[in-house]
mmCIF file of C-alpha atoms in Angstrom:
data_model
loop_
_atom_site.group_PDB
_atom_site.id
_atom_site.type_symbol
_atom_site.label_atom_id
_atom_site.label_comp_id
_atom_site.label_asym_id
_atom_site.label_seq_id
_atom_site.Cartn_x
_atom_site.Cartn_y
_atom_site.Cartn_z
ATOM 1 C CA MET A 1 88.905 107.559 106.326
ATOM 2 C CA VAL A 2 87.937 104.438 104.350
ATOM 3 C CA LEU A 3 85.593 101.554 105.086
ATOM 4 C CA ARG A 4 86.739 98.010 105.664
ATOM 5 C CA CYS A 5 86.105 95.244 103.170
ATOM 6 C CA GLY A 6 86.241 92.275 105.510
ATOM 7 C CA ASP A 7 89.906 92.953 106.204
ATOM 8 C CA TYR A 8 90.604 92.952 109.949
ATOM 9 C CA SER A 9 94.241 91.883 109.769
ATOM 10 C CA ASP A 10 95.321 95.093 111.526
ATOM 11 C CA ILE A 11 93.395 94.139 114.694
ATOM 12 C CA ASP A 12 95.217 91.433 116.624
ATOM 13 C CA TRP A 13 92.791 90.502 119.413
ATOM 14 C CA LYS A 14 95.614 88.795 121.327
ATOM 15 C CA GLU A 15 97.518 92.086 121.457
ATOM 16 C CA VAL A 16 94.402 94.053 122.456
ATOM 17 C CA PHE A 17 93.291 91.749 125.278
ATOM 18 C CA GLY A 18 96.925 91.097 126.197
ATOM 19 C CA LYS A 19 97.274 94.745 127.220
ATOM 20 C CA THR A 20 94.018 94.454 129.169
ATOM 21 C CA LEU A 21 95.388 91.401 130.977
ATOM 22 C CA TRP A 22 98.558 93.253 131.936
ATOM 23 C CA ALA A 23 96.477 96.150 133.264
ATOM 24 C CA LEU A 24 94.415 93.663 135.324
ATOM 25 C CA ILE A 25 97.572 92.104 136.777
ATOM 26 C CA VAL A 26 98.940 95.516 137.803
ATOM 27 C CA TYR A 27 95.578 96.434 139.333
ATOM 28 C CA VAL A 28 95.388 93.180 141.354
ATOM 29 C CA VAL A 29 98.951 93.651 142.631
ATOM 30 C CA LEU A 30 98.151 97.195 143.788
ATOM 31 C CA PHE A 31 94.943 95.994 145.462
ATOM 32 C CA GLY A 32 96.854 93.222 147.233
ATOM 33 C CA LEU A 33 99.393 95.748 148.451
ATOM 34 C CA ILE A 34 96.621 97.946 149.878
ATOM 35 C CA CYS A 35 95.058 94.941 151.654
ATOM 36 C CA PHE A 36 98.433 94.036 153.160
ATOM 37 C CA ILE A 37 98.897 97.584 154.472
ATOM 38 C CA ILE A 38 95.436 97.484 156.065
ATOM 39 C CA TRP A 39 96.129 94.118 157.652
ATOM 40 C CA ALA A 40 99.536 95.188 158.944
ATOM 41 C CA GLY A 41 98.191 98.403 160.443
ATOM 42 C CA CYS A 42 95.090 96.870 162.052
ATOM 43 C CA THR A 43 94.927 97.553 165.875
ATOM 44 C CA ARG A 44 91.559 95.923 166.592
ATOM 45 C CA ALA A 45 93.023 93.369 169.093
ATOM 46 C CA GLU A 46 94.888 96.105 170.981
ATOM 47 C CA THR A 47 91.748 98.244 171.096
ATOM 48 C CA MET A 48 89.673 95.371 172.500
ATOM 49 C CA GLU A 49 92.336 94.679 175.197
ATOM 50 C CA PHE A 50 92.444 98.375 176.147
ATOM 51 C CA ASN A 51 88.635 98.670 176.386
ATOM 52 C CA GLU A 52 88.425 95.554 178.643
ATOM 53 C CA TYR A 53 91.134 96.953 180.907
ATOM 54 C CA ALA A 54 89.464 100.380 180.922
ATOM 55 C CA GLU A 55 86.014 99.020 181.781
ATOM 56 C CA ALA A 56 87.480 97.007 184.695
ATOM 57 C CA PHE A 57 89.288 100.081 186.029
ATOM 58 C CA ASN A 58 86.357 102.466 185.506
ATOM 59 C CA VAL A 59 83.979 100.367 187.723
ATOM 60 C CA LEU A 60 86.236 100.974 190.734
ATOM 61 C CA SER A 61 85.270 103.615 193.243
ATOM 62 C CA GLU A 62 86.735 107.105 192.982
ATOM 63 C CA ASP A 63 89.083 106.547 195.926
ATOM 64 C CA GLU A 64 90.297 103.226 194.515
ATOM 65 C CA ARG A 65 90.882 104.801 191.089
ATOM 66 C CA GLU A 66 92.858 107.620 192.677
ATOM 67 C CA MET A 67 94.889 105.124 194.706
ATOM 68 C CA PHE A 68 95.743 102.817 191.750
ATOM 69 C CA ALA A 69 96.156 105.597 189.151
ATOM 70 C CA PRO A 70 99.974 105.758 189.437
ATOM 71 C CA LEU A 71 100.223 101.973 188.955
ATOM 72 C CA VAL A 72 97.843 101.294 186.029
ATOM 73 C CA ARG A 73 98.778 100.419 182.434
ATOM 74 C CA PHE A 74 97.962 102.876 179.656
ATOM 75 C CA ARG A 75 98.478 105.706 182.135
ATOM 76 C CA ASP A 76 98.903 108.204 179.290
ATOM 77 C CA SER A 77 95.263 107.618 178.304
ATOM 78 C CA LEU A 78 93.905 108.155 181.823
ATOM 79 C CA SER A 79 91.765 111.233 182.397
ATOM 80 C CA GLU A 80 93.467 113.420 185.049
ATOM 81 C CA GLU A 81 90.258 115.014 186.312
ATOM 82 C CA GLU A 82 88.153 111.906 186.978
ATOM 83 C CA ASN A 83 90.815 109.161 186.751
ATOM 84 C CA LEU A 84 88.748 107.404 184.090
ATOM 85 C CA PHE A 85 89.789 105.674 180.864
ATOM 86 C CA PRO A 86 87.827 106.910 177.799
ATOM 87 C CA LEU A 87 86.839 103.905 175.678
ATOM 88 C CA ARG A 88 88.343 103.691 172.202
ATOM 89 C CA THR A 89 86.268 103.200 169.028
ATOM 90 C CA LEU A 90 86.407 99.604 167.843
ATOM 91 C CA ARG A 91 87.082 99.264 164.105
ATOM 92 C CA ASP A 92 85.485 96.690 161.849
ATOM 93 C CA PRO A 93 87.298 93.365 161.461
ATOM 94 C CA VAL A 94 89.975 93.196 158.704
ATOM 95 C CA GLY A 95 87.920 90.673 156.721
ATOM 96 C CA THR A 96 84.927 93.015 156.681
ATOM 97 C CA LEU A 97 87.045 95.954 155.509
ATOM 98 C CA ILE A 98 88.724 93.923 152.755
ATOM 99 C CA GLY A 99 85.365 92.473 151.669
ATOM 100 C CA ARG A 100 83.994 95.978 151.193
ATOM 101 C CA LEU A 101 87.160 96.979 149.358
ATOM 102 C CA ILE A 102 86.824 94.025 146.973
ATOM 103 C CA TRP A 103 83.399 95.196 145.797
ATOM 104 C CA LEU A 104 84.653 98.758 145.490
ATOM 105 C CA ALA A 105 87.726 97.550 143.585
ATOM 106 C CA ILE A 106 85.526 95.585 141.140
ATOM 107 C CA VAL A 107 83.282 98.603 140.511
ATOM 108 C CA ILE A 108 86.345 100.788 139.839
ATOM 109 C CA ALA A 109 88.225 98.114 137.850
ATOM 110 C CA LEU A 110 85.519 97.451 135.252
ATOM 111 C CA PRO A 111 85.493 100.928 133.612
ATOM 112 C CA ILE A 112 89.279 101.213 133.931
ATOM 113 C CA LEU A 113 89.872 97.885 132.161
ATOM 114 C CA SER A 114 87.222 98.806 129.590
ATOM 115 C CA LEU A 115 89.068 102.044 128.782
ATOM 116 C CA VAL A 116 92.386 100.189 128.625
ATOM 117 C CA THR A 117 90.841 97.749 126.114
ATOM 118 C CA PHE A 118 89.499 100.666 124.069
ATOM 119 C CA LEU A 119 92.889 102.424 124.025
ATOM 120 C CA ALA A 120 94.618 99.154 123.076
ATOM 121 C CA TYR A 121 92.141 98.647 120.212
ATOM 122 C CA TRP A 122 92.664 102.257 119.090
ATOM 123 C CA TYR A 123 96.433 101.707 119.111
ATOM 124 C CA GLU A 124 96.233 98.434 117.138
ATOM 125 C CA LYS A 125 93.665 99.695 114.604
ATOM 126 C CA ASP A 126 94.876 101.021 111.249
ATOM 127 C CA SER A 127 94.511 104.812 111.234
ATOM 128 C CA ARG A 128 92.638 104.651 107.902
ATOM 129 C CA TYR A 129 89.584 103.080 109.543
ATOM 130 C CA ARG A 130 87.079 104.652 111.913
ATOM 131 C CA LEU A 131 86.764 103.477 115.510
ATOM 132 C CA ALA A 132 83.249 102.130 114.942
ATOM 133 C CA ASN A 133 84.411 99.940 112.056
ATOM 134 C CA LEU A 134 84.719 96.885 114.320
ATOM 135 C CA PRO A 135 85.107 93.268 113.138
ATOM 136 C CA LEU A 136 81.499 92.437 114.024
ATOM 137 C CA SER A 137 81.503 89.540 111.537
ATOM 138 C CA LYS A 138 83.789 87.758 114.011
ATOM 139 C CA ILE A 139 82.915 86.538 117.514
ATOM 140 C CA TYR A 140 85.854 88.396 119.031
ATOM 141 C CA GLY A 141 84.474 91.609 117.486
ATOM 142 C CA TRP A 142 81.329 91.382 119.630
ATOM 143 C CA VAL A 143 83.431 90.476 122.676
ATOM 144 C CA LEU A 144 85.557 93.536 121.942
ATOM 145 C CA LEU A 145 82.481 95.759 121.618
ATOM 146 C CA LEU A 146 81.076 94.569 124.966
ATOM 147 C CA ALA A 147 84.471 94.933 126.655
ATOM 148 C CA MET A 148 84.705 98.582 125.552
ATOM 149 C CA PHE A 149 81.392 99.626 127.188
ATOM 150 C CA ALA A 150 83.075 102.636 128.813
ATOM 151 C CA ALA A 151 83.788 104.043 125.331
ATOM 152 C CA TRP A 152 80.339 103.350 123.818
ATOM 153 C CA PRO A 153 79.507 107.079 123.504
ATOM 154 C CA ILE A 154 82.678 107.583 121.430
ATOM 155 C CA LEU A 155 81.875 104.531 119.281
ATOM 156 C CA VAL A 156 78.306 105.761 118.686
ATOM 157 C CA ILE A 157 79.605 109.148 117.471
ATOM 158 C CA SER A 158 82.168 107.397 115.255
ATOM 159 C CA GLY A 159 79.443 105.125 113.835
ATOM 160 C CA ILE A 160 77.215 108.097 112.959
ATOM 161 C CA MET A 161 80.135 109.838 111.232
ATOM 162 C CA MET A 162 80.926 106.640 109.329
ATOM 163 C CA LEU A 163 77.351 106.300 108.035
ATOM 164 C CA VAL A 164 77.177 109.974 107.044
ATOM 165 C CA ALA A 165 80.510 109.717 105.216
ATOM 166 C CA ARG A 166 79.429 106.555 103.399
ATOM 167 C CA TYR A 167 76.178 108.157 102.208
ATOM 168 C CA GLY A 168 78.059 111.256 101.089
ATOM 169 C CA TRP A 169 80.651 109.144 99.237
ATOM 170 C CA SER A 170 77.890 107.339 97.313
ATOM 171 C CA LYS A 171 76.349 110.620 96.142
ATOM 172 C CA ARG A 172 79.746 112.055 95.164
ATOM 173 C CA GLU A 173 80.643 108.830 93.372
ATOM 174 C CA LYS A 174 77.457 108.932 91.295
ATOM 175 C CA LYS A 175 78.038 112.589 90.426
ATOM 176 C CA ALA A 176 81.696 111.930 89.535
ATOM 177 C CA ILE A 177 80.700 109.123 87.137
ATOM 178 C CA GLU A 178 78.147 111.346 85.402
ATOM 179 C CA GLU A 179 80.689 114.185 85.107
ATOM 180 C CA GLN A 180 83.260 111.775 83.675
ATOM 181 C CA VAL A 181 80.816 110.430 81.090
ATOM 182 C CA GLN A 182 79.743 114.003 80.257
ATOM 183 C CA GLU A 183 83.378 114.942 79.577
ATOM 184 C CA GLU A 184 83.840 111.877 77.384
ATOM 185 C CA LEU A 185 80.696 112.658 75.381
ATOM 186 C CA ASP A 186 81.651 116.309 74.984
ATOM 187 C CA TYR A 187 85.140 115.395 73.816
ATOM 188 C CA LYS A 188 85.399 115.727 70.063
ATOM 189 C CA GLN A 189 86.985 112.620 68.632
ATOM 190 C CA PRO A 190 89.488 113.227 65.803
ATOM 191 C CA SER A 191 88.350 112.250 62.329
ATOM 192 C CA VAL A 192 89.410 108.976 60.748
ATOM 193 C CA SER A 193 91.718 110.771 58.333
ATOM 194 C CA GLU A 194 93.414 112.653 61.193
ATOM 195 C CA ARG A 195 93.915 109.461 63.172
ATOM 196 C CA ILE A 196 95.373 107.663 60.152
ATOM 197 C CA LYS A 197 97.734 110.593 59.546
ATOM 198 C CA THR A 198 98.978 110.696 63.160
ATOM 199 C CA MET A 199 99.286 106.907 63.298
ATOM 200 C CA ARG A 200 101.317 106.938 60.075
ATOM 201 C CA SER A 201 103.662 109.569 61.508
ATOM 202 C CA ALA A 202 104.076 107.620 64.743
ATOM 203 C CA ARG A 203 104.713 104.421 62.768
ATOM 204 C CA GLN A 204 107.526 106.086 60.826
ATOM 205 C CA GLN A 205 108.989 107.420 64.088
ATOM 206 C CA TYR A 206 108.922 103.945 65.628
ATOM 207 C CA VAL A 207 110.666 102.420 62.576
ATOM 208 C CA ARG A 208 113.347 105.138 62.742
ATOM 209 C CA TYR A 209 113.921 104.454 66.456
ATOM 210 C CA ARG A 210 114.317 100.741 65.845
ATOM 211 C CA ALA A 211 116.630 101.215 62.881
ATOM 212 C CA LYS A 212 118.769 103.693 64.816
ATOM 213 C CA GLY A 213 119.110 101.425 67.814
ATOM 214 C CA ARG A 214 119.574 98.128 65.969
ATOM 215 C CA MET A 215 123.221 97.798 67.055
ATOM 216 C CA ASP A 216 122.375 98.420 70.744
ATOM 217 C CA ALA A 217 119.464 96.000 70.537
ATOM 218 C CA TRP A 218 121.641 93.318 68.931
ATOM 219 C CA LEU A 219 124.442 93.758 71.483
ATOM 220 C CA HIS A 220 121.994 93.738 74.373
ATOM 221 C CA GLU A 221 120.220 90.623 73.168
ATOM 222 C CA LYS A 222 123.565 88.930 72.527
ATOM 223 C CA GLN A 223 124.754 89.865 76.032
ATOM 224 C CA GLU A 224 121.515 88.542 77.494
ATOM 225 C CA ILE A 225 121.967 85.210 75.748
ATOM 226 C CA GLN A 226 125.651 85.033 76.787
ATOM 227 C CA GLU A 227 124.613 85.613 80.398
ATOM 228 C CA ALA A 228 122.074 82.815 80.053
ATOM 229 C CA ILE A 229 124.806 80.520 78.727
ATOM 230 C CA ASP A 230 127.145 81.363 81.632
ATOM 231 C CA ARG A 231 124.320 80.900 84.107
ATOM 232 C CA GLU A 232 123.439 77.504 82.738
ATOM 233 C CA LYS A 233 127.090 76.404 82.797
ATOM 234 C CA LYS A 234 127.261 77.216 86.527
ATOM 235 C CA HIS A 235 123.958 75.474 87.023
ATOM 236 C CA LEU A 236 125.317 72.341 85.363
ATOM 237 C CA GLN A 237 128.284 72.287 87.761
ATOM 238 C CA ALA A 238 126.125 72.759 90.872
ATOM 239 C CA CYS A 239 123.126 70.576 90.009
ATOM 240 C CA GLY A 240 124.057 67.172 88.635
ATOM 241 C CA LYS A 241 120.514 65.809 88.763
ATOM 242 C CA ARG A 242 119.377 68.299 86.145
ATOM 243 C CA VAL A 243 122.285 67.922 83.731
ATOM 244 C CA GLN A 244 120.249 66.656 80.797
ATOM 245 C CA GLU A 245 117.648 69.422 81.077
ATOM 246 C CA SER A 246 120.323 72.099 81.385
ATOM 247 C CA GLN A 247 122.242 70.719 78.408
ATOM 248 C CA LYS A 248 119.094 70.885 76.333
ATOM 249 C CA ARG A 249 118.552 74.545 77.231
ATOM 250 C CA LEU A 250 122.233 75.269 76.634
ATOM 251 C CA SER A 251 121.938 73.839 73.136
ATOM 252 C CA GLU A 252 118.910 76.026 72.471
ATOM 253 C CA TYR A 253 120.728 79.157 73.622
ATOM 254 C CA LYS A 254 123.746 78.310 71.495
ATOM 255 C CA ALA A 255 121.495 77.759 68.501
ATOM 256 C CA GLN A 256 119.969 81.200 69.100
ATOM 257 C CA MET A 257 123.443 82.705 69.327
ATOM 258 C CA GLU A 258 124.495 81.084 66.032
ATOM 259 C CA GLY A 259 121.266 82.259 64.428
ATOM 260 C CA MET A 260 122.122 85.843 65.317
ATOM 261 C CA GLY A 261 125.229 85.755 63.152
ATOM 262 C CA SER A 262 128.355 87.816 63.627
ATOM 263 C CA GLY A 263 126.632 91.190 63.474
ATOM 264 C CA PRO A 264 123.224 92.884 63.663
ATOM 265 C CA ILE A 265 120.708 92.410 60.873
ATOM 266 C CA SER A 266 120.747 94.964 58.089
ATOM 267 C CA GLU A 267 118.896 98.243 58.334
ATOM 268 C CA GLU A 268 116.444 97.092 55.690
ATOM 269 C CA ASP A 269 115.636 93.907 57.597
ATOM 270 C CA THR A 270 115.414 95.880 60.862
ATOM 271 C CA ARG A 271 112.901 98.250 59.295
ATOM 272 C CA ALA A 272 110.819 95.331 58.045
ATOM 273 C CA ARG A 273 110.887 93.710 61.470
ATOM 274 C CA ALA A 274 110.037 97.049 63.151
ATOM 275 C CA ALA A 275 107.054 97.473 60.825
ATOM 276 C CA ALA A 276 105.799 94.031 61.892
ATOM 277 C CA GLU A 277 106.367 94.949 65.542
ATOM 278 C CA TRP A 278 104.360 98.127 64.987
ATOM 279 C CA ASP A 279 101.336 96.090 63.927
ATOM 280 C CA ILE A 280 101.680 94.030 67.107
ATOM 281 C CA ILE A 281 101.887 97.148 69.298
ATOM 282 C CA SER A 282 98.899 98.861 67.668
ATOM 283 C CA GLU A 283 96.788 95.751 68.368
ATOM 284 C CA MET A 284 97.895 95.376 71.991
ATOM 285 C CA ARG A 285 95.321 95.244 74.745
ATOM 286 C CA GLY A 286 93.735 98.619 75.462
ATOM 287 C CA VAL A 287 95.867 100.681 73.043
ATOM 288 C CA SER A 288 93.605 103.507 71.810
ATOM 289 C CA SER A 289 96.056 105.931 70.233
ATOM 290 C CA ILE A 290 99.727 106.168 69.215
ATOM 291 C CA VAL A 291 101.272 109.471 68.153
ATOM 292 C CA SER A 292 104.728 110.982 67.764
ATOM 293 C CA ARG A 293 105.218 114.238 69.656
ATOM 294 C CA LYS A 294 108.009 116.455 70.917
ATOM 295 C CA THR A 295 108.332 116.519 74.701
ATOM 296 C CA GLN A 296 108.913 119.746 76.624
ATOM 297 C CA LYS A 297 111.548 118.112 78.800
ATOM 298 C CA SER A 298 113.943 116.873 76.107
ATOM 299 C CA GLY A 299 112.721 118.725 73.032
ATOM 300 C CA GLN A 300 112.966 115.440 71.101
ATOM 301 C CA LYS A 301 110.175 113.379 69.607
ATOM 302 C CA SER A 302 108.749 110.565 71.672
ATOM 303 C CA LEU A 303 106.193 107.870 71.035
ATOM 304 C CA ILE A 304 102.985 108.633 72.962
ATOM 305 C CA ILE A 305 100.791 105.571 73.538
ATOM 306 C CA ASP A 306 97.392 105.965 75.210
ATOM 307 C CA VAL A 307 96.067 102.838 76.909
ATOM 308 C CA ALA A 308 92.526 102.343 78.230
ATOM 309 C CA VAL A 309 92.979 99.790 81.022
ATOM 310 C CA ARG A 310 89.889 97.596 81.495
ATOM 311 C CA VAL A 311 90.258 94.410 83.542
ATOM 312 C CA PRO A 312 87.719 91.542 83.796
ATOM 313 C CA TYR A 313 87.015 89.982 87.200
ATOM 314 C CA LYS A 314 84.319 87.403 88.013
ATOM 315 C CA GLY A 315 82.162 88.204 84.988
ATOM 316 C CA ASP A 316 82.364 92.007 85.286
ATOM 317 C CA LEU A 317 84.632 94.510 83.574
ATOM 318 C CA TYR A 318 86.334 97.145 85.751
ATOM 319 C CA ASP A 319 87.740 100.537 84.773
ATOM 320 C CA PHE A 320 91.385 100.861 85.884
ATOM 321 C CA GLY A 321 91.660 104.271 84.200
ATOM 322 C CA ASP A 322 93.569 105.581 81.178
ATOM 323 C CA TYR A 323 97.357 105.796 81.045
ATOM 324 C CA ARG A 324 99.758 107.594 78.703
ATOM 325 C CA ILE A 325 103.072 105.897 77.911
ATOM 326 C CA SER A 326 105.876 108.099 76.613
ATOM 327 C CA ILE A 327 108.969 106.377 75.165
ATOM 328 C CA GLY A 328 112.044 108.184 73.894
ATOM 329 C CA ASN A 329 115.498 107.036 72.861
ATOM 330 C CA ALA A 330 116.658 106.040 76.332
ATOM 331 C CA ASP A 331 113.860 106.630 78.836
ATOM 332 C CA PHE A 332 110.143 106.177 79.367
ATOM 333 C CA SER A 333 107.295 107.359 81.578
ATOM 334 C CA CYS A 334 103.797 106.127 82.300
ATOM 335 C CA ARG A 335 101.276 108.495 83.876
ATOM 336 C CA ARG A 336 97.570 108.197 84.543
ATOM 337 C CA ILE A 337 95.466 110.710 82.577
ATOM 338 C CA ARG A 338 92.093 109.549 83.922
ATOM 339 C CA SER A 339 91.278 107.643 87.101
ATOM 340 C CA GLY A 340 88.843 104.764 87.430
ATOM 341 C CA VAL A 341 89.108 104.581 91.231
ATOM 342 C CA ARG A 342 85.815 104.934 93.093
ATOM 343 C CA LEU A 343 85.421 107.983 95.325
ATOM 344 C CA ASN A 344 84.006 105.687 98.033
ATOM 345 C CA ALA A 345 86.661 103.018 97.504
ATOM 346 C CA LEU A 346 86.815 100.559 100.373
ATOM 347 C CA SER A 347 90.324 99.483 99.364
ATOM 348 C CA ARG A 348 93.261 101.015 97.473
ATOM 349 C CA SER A 349 95.330 97.837 97.352
ATOM 350 C CA PRO A 350 95.018 97.227 93.543
ATOM 351 C CA ASP A 351 95.699 100.898 92.698
ATOM 352 C CA TYR A 352 99.396 101.201 91.814
ATOM 353 C CA ASN A 353 99.348 104.780 90.536
ATOM 354 C CA GLN A 354 101.672 107.197 92.325
ATOM 355 C CA SER A 355 102.409 110.906 92.007
ATOM 356 C CA SER A 356 105.534 110.033 90.003
ATOM 357 C CA GLY A 357 103.604 107.707 87.678
ATOM 358 C CA PHE A 358 102.608 104.062 87.596
ATOM 359 C CA CYS A 359 104.532 101.833 90.014
ATOM 360 C CA PHE A 360 106.031 98.896 88.140
ATOM 361 C CA GLY A 361 107.756 97.445 91.190
ATOM 362 C CA GLY A 362 110.441 94.923 90.298
ATOM 363 C CA ARG A 363 109.596 95.177 86.594
ATOM 364 C CA ARG A 364 110.850 98.749 86.256
ATOM 365 C CA SER A 365 114.515 97.781 86.003
ATOM 366 C CA ALA A 366 113.721 95.288 83.216
ATOM 367 C CA ILE A 367 111.674 97.921 81.329
ATOM 368 C CA ASP A 368 114.470 100.509 81.714
ATOM 369 C CA ASP A 369 116.933 97.937 80.433
ATOM 370 C CA TYR A 370 114.826 97.155 77.353
ATOM 371 C CA VAL A 371 114.227 100.845 76.506
ATOM 372 C CA LYS A 372 117.892 101.851 76.887
ATOM 373 C CA ASN A 373 118.969 98.995 74.621
ATOM 374 C CA GLY A 374 116.469 99.575 71.815
ATOM 375 C CA ARG A 375 114.188 96.590 72.536
ATOM 376 C CA LEU A 376 111.008 98.631 72.415
ATOM 377 C CA LEU A 377 108.551 95.820 71.672
ATOM 378 C CA GLU A 378 109.608 93.942 74.807
ATOM 379 C CA ALA A 379 109.434 97.154 76.885
ATOM 380 C CA ILE A 380 105.956 98.134 75.663
ATOM 381 C CA THR A 381 104.669 94.574 76.111
ATOM 382 C CA LEU A 382 105.866 94.504 79.719
ATOM 383 C CA ILE A 383 104.413 97.969 80.457
ATOM 384 C CA ILE A 384 100.950 97.142 79.099
ATOM 385 C CA ASP A 385 100.932 93.769 80.850
ATOM 386 C CA SER A 386 101.779 95.517 84.153
ATOM 387 C CA LEU A 387 98.965 98.058 83.694
ATOM 388 C CA HIS A 388 96.445 95.209 83.376
ATOM 389 C CA SER A 389 97.783 93.191 86.331
ATOM 390 C CA VAL A 390 97.478 93.228 90.119
ATOM 391 C CA ASN A 391 99.581 91.458 92.717
ATOM 392 C CA GLU A 392 98.665 87.951 93.772
ATOM 393 C CA GLY A 393 95.971 87.890 96.443
ATOM 394 C CA VAL A 394 94.760 91.430 95.696
ATOM 395 C CA GLU A 395 92.183 90.431 93.052
ATOM 396 C CA VAL A 396 89.409 90.279 95.666
ATOM 397 C CA ASP A 397 89.781 94.036 96.264
ATOM 398 C CA ILE A 398 89.203 95.010 92.608
ATOM 399 C CA PRO A 399 85.394 95.548 93.029
ATOM 400 C CA HIS A 400 86.034 97.651 96.141
ATOM 401 C CA CYS A 401 88.586 99.882 94.395
ATOM 402 C CA PHE A 402 87.520 100.441 90.756
ATOM 403 C CA ARG A 403 84.259 101.312 89.019
ATOM 404 C CA LYS A 404 82.323 98.765 86.995
ATOM 405 C CA ILE A 405 82.067 99.537 83.291
ATOM 406 C CA SER A 406 78.366 98.636 83.494
ATOM 407 C CA THR A 407 77.867 101.431 86.082
ATOM 408 C CA ILE A 408 79.560 103.944 83.778
ATOM 409 C CA GLU A 409 77.440 102.768 80.843
ATOM 410 C CA ARG A 410 74.243 103.284 82.834
ATOM 411 C CA ALA A 411 75.324 106.855 83.564
ATOM 412 C CA ARG A 412 76.123 107.316 79.865
ATOM 413 C CA ARG A 413 72.651 106.125 78.808
ATOM 414 C CA LYS A 414 71.052 108.402 81.405
ATOM 415 C CA ILE A 415 72.835 111.450 79.975
ATOM 416 C CA TRP A 416 71.908 110.459 76.406
ATOM 417 C CA ARG A 417 68.246 110.203 77.422
ATOM 418 C CA LYS A 418 68.400 113.685 78.987
ATOM 419 C CA ARG A 419 69.955 115.063 75.808
ATOM 420 C CA SER A 420 67.343 113.429 73.626
ATOM 421 C CA ALA A 421 64.435 114.682 75.747
#
């Protein structure tokens, strides 16, 4: 279970109270049917007529009653021993009966409708949230709480569980941060000479990859530009108002095509360009380490790039975790090696890590395309940009999902003080 962060989009009050309204309509129809049956079966007038007839007959003398007995109405009700009519019990008027039923129906209807409202709210509510996590910042939230009075005991229990869980999450979160910082402080950083050596090896591997795939990269880039030319030609035919703008872009694409020449650049020039690209990659945002290592899956060497993802939002810096990018000749992977998600996160919307690795969404096909065709700089740029980005409209959930760097630093200083003491 998670806590809300002002997001009540899952609770549609129209749907909740709509179900209550339908239940009320059904209840009123059933009550009306019962009233009709009572009215149709009422015999009060017949009873009054019988009692008047019986009283008139009963005041006669015994001889007169015996004489007129064979001729009277309601003969079946006549007592054979004394020739007397027993009086029938007179029921209450229909209006009185229905009036009493109305009050009884109201008393029964209120808890029933309250439970229906509660069940409708439970059905509409996202299963991630507790029942007591009501939208009390909205007017309809208070109306909903009052309407569900029959389920108040359940809501009270849910509220207590929610508070206990929140307190427990805070303690676990604080402990998790301290454990994380402890692991980072205990980790022995490689020496400068070792880092330079591994970086040099990875640099050579990157240059070899680029030199080996220069033909694929050239063909792919040429195909991409040709597709752009064809696309712009179709655009010119379909959109006359933008002819001049499209012609300008077409000229630029053609100039790029002519600048590429009739074949790929030489291996020497490719190596020089790859070396320049390497400097760009090593300075990219968050890149902390680049090594060349054999992978267990393929047995071939791959570039391993570690990225510490830290994202600013409204004056604070947030820890998105650390990711490891692995790029080979024709494939890539990106997996999280350390999480920055809070244990008591109120939202998981900005967290795009999955069990299979980071979710690149629509960008994955473009990254795959770049890697398979030897355009590694473009692929790595797109990967690192994706790691530092969130979808539009999700930025507000960053503080409720990830830890602040300032919080981690406070835990770090606390541990240092304990060590120094």
